[in-house]
Short mmCIF file of C-alpha atoms in Angstrom, two decimals:
data_model
loop_
_atom_site.label_atom_id
_atom_site.label_comp_id
_atom_site.label_asym_id
_atom_site.label_seq_id
_atom_site.Cartn_x
_atom_site.Cartn_y
_atom_site.Cartn_z
CA MET B 1 80.55 177.16 41.95
CA GLN B 2 78.38 177.81 44.40
CA ARG B 3 76.54 180.82 44.70
CA SER B 4 77.90 182.49 47.89
CA ASN B 5 75.02 184.08 50.18
CA ASP B 6 76.52 187.36 52.59
CA LEU B 7 73.95 188.18 53.89
CA ILE B 8 75.73 189.84 57.08
CA LEU B 9 78.78 191.30 55.07
CA LYS B 10 75.21 192.71 53.07
CA THR B 11 73.36 194.28 56.16
CA THR B 12 76.79 195.91 57.97
CA THR B 13 78.33 197.35 54.86
CA THR B 14 74.58 199.13 54.19
CA ILE B 15 74.90 200.84 57.95
CA ILE B 16 78.60 201.13 57.40
CA VAL B 17 78.87 202.77 54.50
CA PHE B 18 76.33 205.74 56.61
CA ILE B 19 78.71 206.02 59.14
CA ILE B 20 82.39 205.97 57.24
CA MET B 21 80.76 208.50 54.60
CA GLY B 22 79.79 210.95 57.69
CA PHE B 23 83.34 210.74 58.98
CA SER B 24 84.78 211.39 55.69
CA ILE B 25 82.32 214.64 55.62
CA TYR B 26 83.07 215.26 59.26
CA LEU B 27 86.91 215.04 58.65
CA PHE B 28 86.56 217.50 55.08
CA PHE B 29 84.79 220.21 57.42
CA ALA B 30 87.11 220.31 60.57
CA GLY B 31 90.43 220.59 58.53
CA HIS B 32 90.54 224.36 59.23
CA ASN B 33 91.05 224.02 63.11
CA ALA B 34 91.36 220.02 63.86
CA PRO B 35 93.22 216.83 61.93
CA GLY B 36 91.82 216.22 59.09
CA GLY B 37 91.21 218.54 55.91
CA GLY B 38 90.35 217.51 51.59
CA PHE B 39 93.43 214.73 51.49
CA ILE B 40 92.12 212.09 54.21
CA GLY B 41 87.93 213.16 53.70
CA GLY B 42 88.58 212.50 49.84
CA LEU B 43 90.15 208.77 50.69
CA MET B 44 87.52 208.51 53.79
CA THR B 45 85.13 209.23 51.00
CA SER B 46 86.62 206.27 48.51
CA GLY B 47 87.10 203.37 51.34
CA ALA B 48 83.86 203.90 51.87
CA LEU B 49 82.76 203.17 48.37
CA VAL B 50 85.56 200.75 47.81
CA LEU B 51 83.74 198.50 51.09
CA LEU B 52 80.19 198.87 48.88
CA TYR B 53 82.60 198.01 45.47
CA VAL B 54 83.43 195.00 47.51
CA SER B 55 80.57 193.35 49.63
CA TYR B 56 77.89 194.31 46.06
CA GLY B 57 80.55 193.98 43.14
CA PHE B 58 80.75 196.12 39.71
CA LYS B 59 77.43 195.34 38.30
CA THR B 60 74.95 196.80 40.91
CA MET B 61 77.64 199.27 41.81
CA GLU B 62 77.49 200.25 37.97
CA ARG B 63 72.79 200.54 37.89
CA VAL B 64 73.52 202.63 41.35
CA ILE B 65 76.53 204.66 40.86
CA ARG B 66 75.84 206.09 37.35
CA PHE B 67 78.57 209.11 37.03
CA ASP B 68 81.60 208.04 35.73
CA PHE B 69 85.03 208.49 38.24
CA LYS B 70 87.12 210.02 36.09
CA ASN B 71 85.74 212.64 35.74
CA PHE B 72 86.06 213.75 39.22
CA ILE B 73 89.65 214.44 38.44
CA PRO B 74 89.27 217.38 36.04
CA ILE B 75 86.73 218.60 38.12
CA GLY B 76 88.70 218.98 41.20
CA LEU B 77 91.25 220.39 39.42
CA LEU B 78 89.49 223.64 37.80
CA ILE B 79 87.75 224.29 41.62
CA ALA B 80 91.43 224.29 42.85
CA VAL B 81 91.89 226.46 39.85
CA LEU B 82 89.12 228.81 40.01
CA THR B 83 89.55 228.97 43.47
CA GLY B 84 93.37 230.54 42.20
CA VAL B 85 91.61 232.93 39.58
CA GLY B 86 88.84 234.39 41.62
CA SER B 87 91.29 236.03 43.45
CA PHE B 88 92.15 237.80 41.03
CA PHE B 89 89.04 239.37 40.42
CA PHE B 90 89.30 241.03 43.51
CA GLY B 91 93.15 242.37 42.95
CA GLN B 92 94.87 240.55 45.03
CA PRO B 93 97.75 237.98 43.88
CA PHE B 94 96.86 234.12 42.73
CA LEU B 95 95.74 231.75 46.39
CA SER B 96 94.94 234.88 47.96
CA HIS B 97 92.37 233.30 50.43
CA THR B 98 89.94 236.03 52.80
CA ASP B 99 87.67 234.98 55.56
CA ALA B 100 85.03 236.68 57.60
CA TYR B 101 82.04 235.88 60.58
CA PHE B 102 78.05 235.02 59.15
CA GLU B 103 75.65 234.97 61.07
CA LEU B 104 73.92 231.96 59.78
CA PRO B 105 70.03 230.94 60.26
CA ILE B 106 70.85 227.00 62.35
CA LEU B 107 74.63 227.37 62.63
CA GLY B 108 74.71 230.98 64.10
CA HIS B 109 77.61 232.84 64.28
CA THR B 110 80.26 230.75 61.97
CA HIS B 111 83.92 231.38 60.51
CA LEU B 112 83.97 230.89 56.33
CA ALA B 113 87.12 231.05 54.65
CA THR B 114 87.33 230.50 51.44
CA ALA B 115 90.10 227.94 51.94
CA ILE B 116 86.92 224.71 52.34
CA LEU B 117 86.79 225.66 48.35
CA PHE B 118 90.21 225.56 47.74
CA ASP B 119 89.70 221.72 49.80
CA LEU B 120 87.15 220.86 47.73
CA GLY B 121 88.85 220.82 44.75
CA VAL B 122 91.82 218.95 46.45
CA TYR B 123 88.84 216.15 47.80
CA PHE B 124 86.90 215.17 44.65
CA THR B 125 91.17 214.60 43.09
CA VAL B 126 91.48 212.16 45.81
CA VAL B 127 88.09 210.42 45.28
CA GLY B 128 88.66 210.26 41.36
CA VAL B 129 92.32 209.22 41.69
CA THR B 130 91.69 206.89 44.10
CA MET B 131 88.21 205.38 42.73
CA THR B 132 89.72 205.34 38.96
CA ILE B 133 92.82 203.68 40.18
CA ILE B 134 91.19 200.43 42.35
CA LEU B 135 88.74 200.44 40.51
CA ASN B 136 90.30 200.05 36.51
CA ILE B 137 92.37 197.39 38.92
CA ALA B 138 89.86 195.22 39.54
CA ALA B 139 88.20 195.54 36.04
CA ASP B 140 91.69 194.51 33.84
CA GLU B 141 91.39 190.89 35.81
CA GLY B 142 87.20 190.72 35.80
CA GLU B 143 86.85 191.83 31.46
CA GLU B 144 89.77 188.54 31.70
CA GLU B 145 87.01 186.44 32.96
CA LEU B 146 83.72 187.79 30.86
CA SER B 147 85.92 186.94 27.88
CA LYS B 148 87.40 183.91 28.84
CA GLN B 149 83.35 182.82 29.22
CA ASN B 150 81.95 184.67 26.07
CA MET B 151 84.36 182.03 24.30
CA MET R 1 97.74 214.43 85.04
CA THR R 2 97.48 212.61 88.58
CA SER R 3 100.39 210.19 88.86
CA LEU R 4 98.30 207.56 89.73
CA LEU R 5 96.97 207.77 85.95
CA SER R 6 100.35 208.32 84.26
CA THR R 7 101.60 205.37 86.06
CA VAL R 8 98.64 203.06 84.85
CA SER R 9 98.45 204.18 81.59
CA THR R 10 102.25 203.15 81.54
CA ILE R 11 101.77 200.00 82.86
CA CYS R 12 98.60 199.25 79.76
CA ILE R 13 100.61 200.37 76.45
CA ILE R 14 103.20 197.59 77.66
CA VAL R 15 100.82 195.26 78.56
CA ILE R 16 99.02 195.77 75.02
CA ALA R 17 103.01 196.22 73.69
CA ILE R 18 103.86 192.91 74.72
CA SER R 19 100.63 191.52 73.47
CA THR R 20 100.96 192.94 70.39
CA LEU R 21 104.29 191.06 70.53
CA PHE R 22 102.69 187.57 70.66
CA LEU R 23 100.26 188.66 67.79
CA LEU R 24 103.47 189.72 65.66
CA TYR R 25 104.55 186.03 66.86
CA ARG R 26 101.64 184.81 65.20
CA ALA R 27 101.67 186.88 62.41
CA ILE R 28 104.69 185.32 61.28
CA LYS R 29 104.31 181.70 62.42
CA GLY R 30 101.10 181.46 61.51
CA PRO R 31 100.97 177.94 59.49
CA SER R 32 98.05 179.42 57.04
CA ASN R 33 97.09 182.40 55.64
CA PRO R 34 93.44 183.07 57.73
CA ASP R 35 95.66 182.92 61.32
CA ARG R 36 97.94 186.37 59.71
CA ALA R 37 94.89 187.38 58.74
CA VAL R 38 92.75 187.41 61.84
CA ALA R 39 96.58 188.44 64.09
CA LEU R 40 96.92 191.69 61.34
CA ASP R 41 93.20 192.56 62.21
CA THR R 42 93.98 191.84 66.03
CA ILE R 43 97.35 194.40 65.68
CA GLY R 44 94.87 196.65 64.23
CA ILE R 45 92.68 196.57 67.40
CA ASN R 46 95.44 197.26 69.65
CA LEU R 47 96.95 199.93 67.70
CA MET R 48 93.32 202.00 68.75
CA ALA R 49 94.57 200.86 72.52
CA ILE R 50 97.73 202.79 71.66
CA ALA R 51 96.45 205.19 70.09
CA GLY R 52 93.70 206.06 72.57
CA ILE R 53 96.42 205.61 75.63
CA LEU R 54 98.21 208.05 74.20
CA ALA R 55 96.19 210.26 74.00
CA ILE R 56 95.46 210.17 77.68
CA LYS R 57 98.81 210.61 78.25
CA LEU R 58 99.82 213.75 76.00
CA GLU R 59 95.95 215.27 77.03
CA THR R 60 94.57 215.77 74.03
CA GLN R 61 92.01 215.19 71.93
CA TYR R 62 93.10 214.71 68.18
CA PHE R 63 94.34 211.23 68.57
CA ASN R 64 90.74 210.80 68.81
CA ASP R 65 89.37 211.28 64.90
CA ILE R 66 92.46 209.07 64.48
CA ILE R 67 91.79 206.17 66.40
CA LEU R 68 88.44 205.74 64.62
CA LEU R 69 90.28 206.01 61.56
CA ILE R 70 92.61 203.01 61.68
CA GLY R 71 89.23 200.98 62.99
CA ILE R 72 86.95 201.72 59.54
CA LEU R 73 91.29 201.00 58.09
CA ALA R 74 91.12 197.77 59.62
CA PHE R 75 87.57 196.52 59.35
CA ILE R 76 87.91 197.22 54.71
CA GLY R 77 91.24 195.66 55.03
CA THR R 78 89.88 192.80 57.23
CA VAL R 79 86.57 193.13 54.70
CA ALA R 80 89.26 192.68 51.19
CA ILE R 81 91.36 189.88 52.98
CA ALA R 82 88.60 188.00 53.66
CA LYS R 83 87.46 187.63 50.77
CA PHE R 84 90.62 187.72 48.66
CA LEU R 85 91.43 184.34 50.99
CA GLU R 86 87.71 182.70 50.12
CA LYS R 87 86.86 184.05 46.36
CA GLY R 88 90.42 184.54 44.80
CA VAL R 89 89.22 188.44 43.65
CA ILE R 90 88.41 191.26 46.00
CA ILE R 91 86.43 192.66 43.23
CA GLU R 92 83.70 190.64 41.64
CA ARG R 93 82.53 191.38 38.20
CA ASN R 94 78.58 189.75 38.48
CA ARG R 95 77.44 188.42 42.02
CA ASP R 96 73.88 187.71 42.29
#
């Protein structure tokens, strides 16, 4: 089979992935007052990663992204549980959340809520689960092909 | 919202709906699979237009995120379908 040169796909991917990543981070932080939140932000991040995998293949991405996406699931669940347990230190029921107004140097008068830490756990779990499902299904076929080539 | 804007946006939604019906005909009837892929991609673009006009009609800003979302998903889906039609696999193990 002849080798294909996907120059247009690779170039557009490198530009579009930054836009999708920025949009996913925007959706993650917009979740408090507008549509968005951890779930859809995580799905958008995994969409950007899937686009990278589609246009560059496994071998290049294994050199670029060193960590395993399976580790994201326990990290996210641990963050979500710890935000619930953290309310015990202040004598409050499980999963109590609080918010306050701060004067930040660049952002100015900002409303910060601890609900964003729980959302961060949701974000990591969604990214981990989505990427684990997609990459395992895709890797099945590839490994079969690889063993056929070695035989 | 003025009555002129309301009338125009209603007409626009009807026209885009008719266009989507024709695209649906192409997606069902299309002789080859690339025809169906292009028809589905264009249905996604039409959905973006409908969401935009609906945001004007309902006088809300919250649909703007959804328009961008549909655009990104349509792009990723079309790239995946094109990759599958050309090479048989969507994510390859090794590509130089």
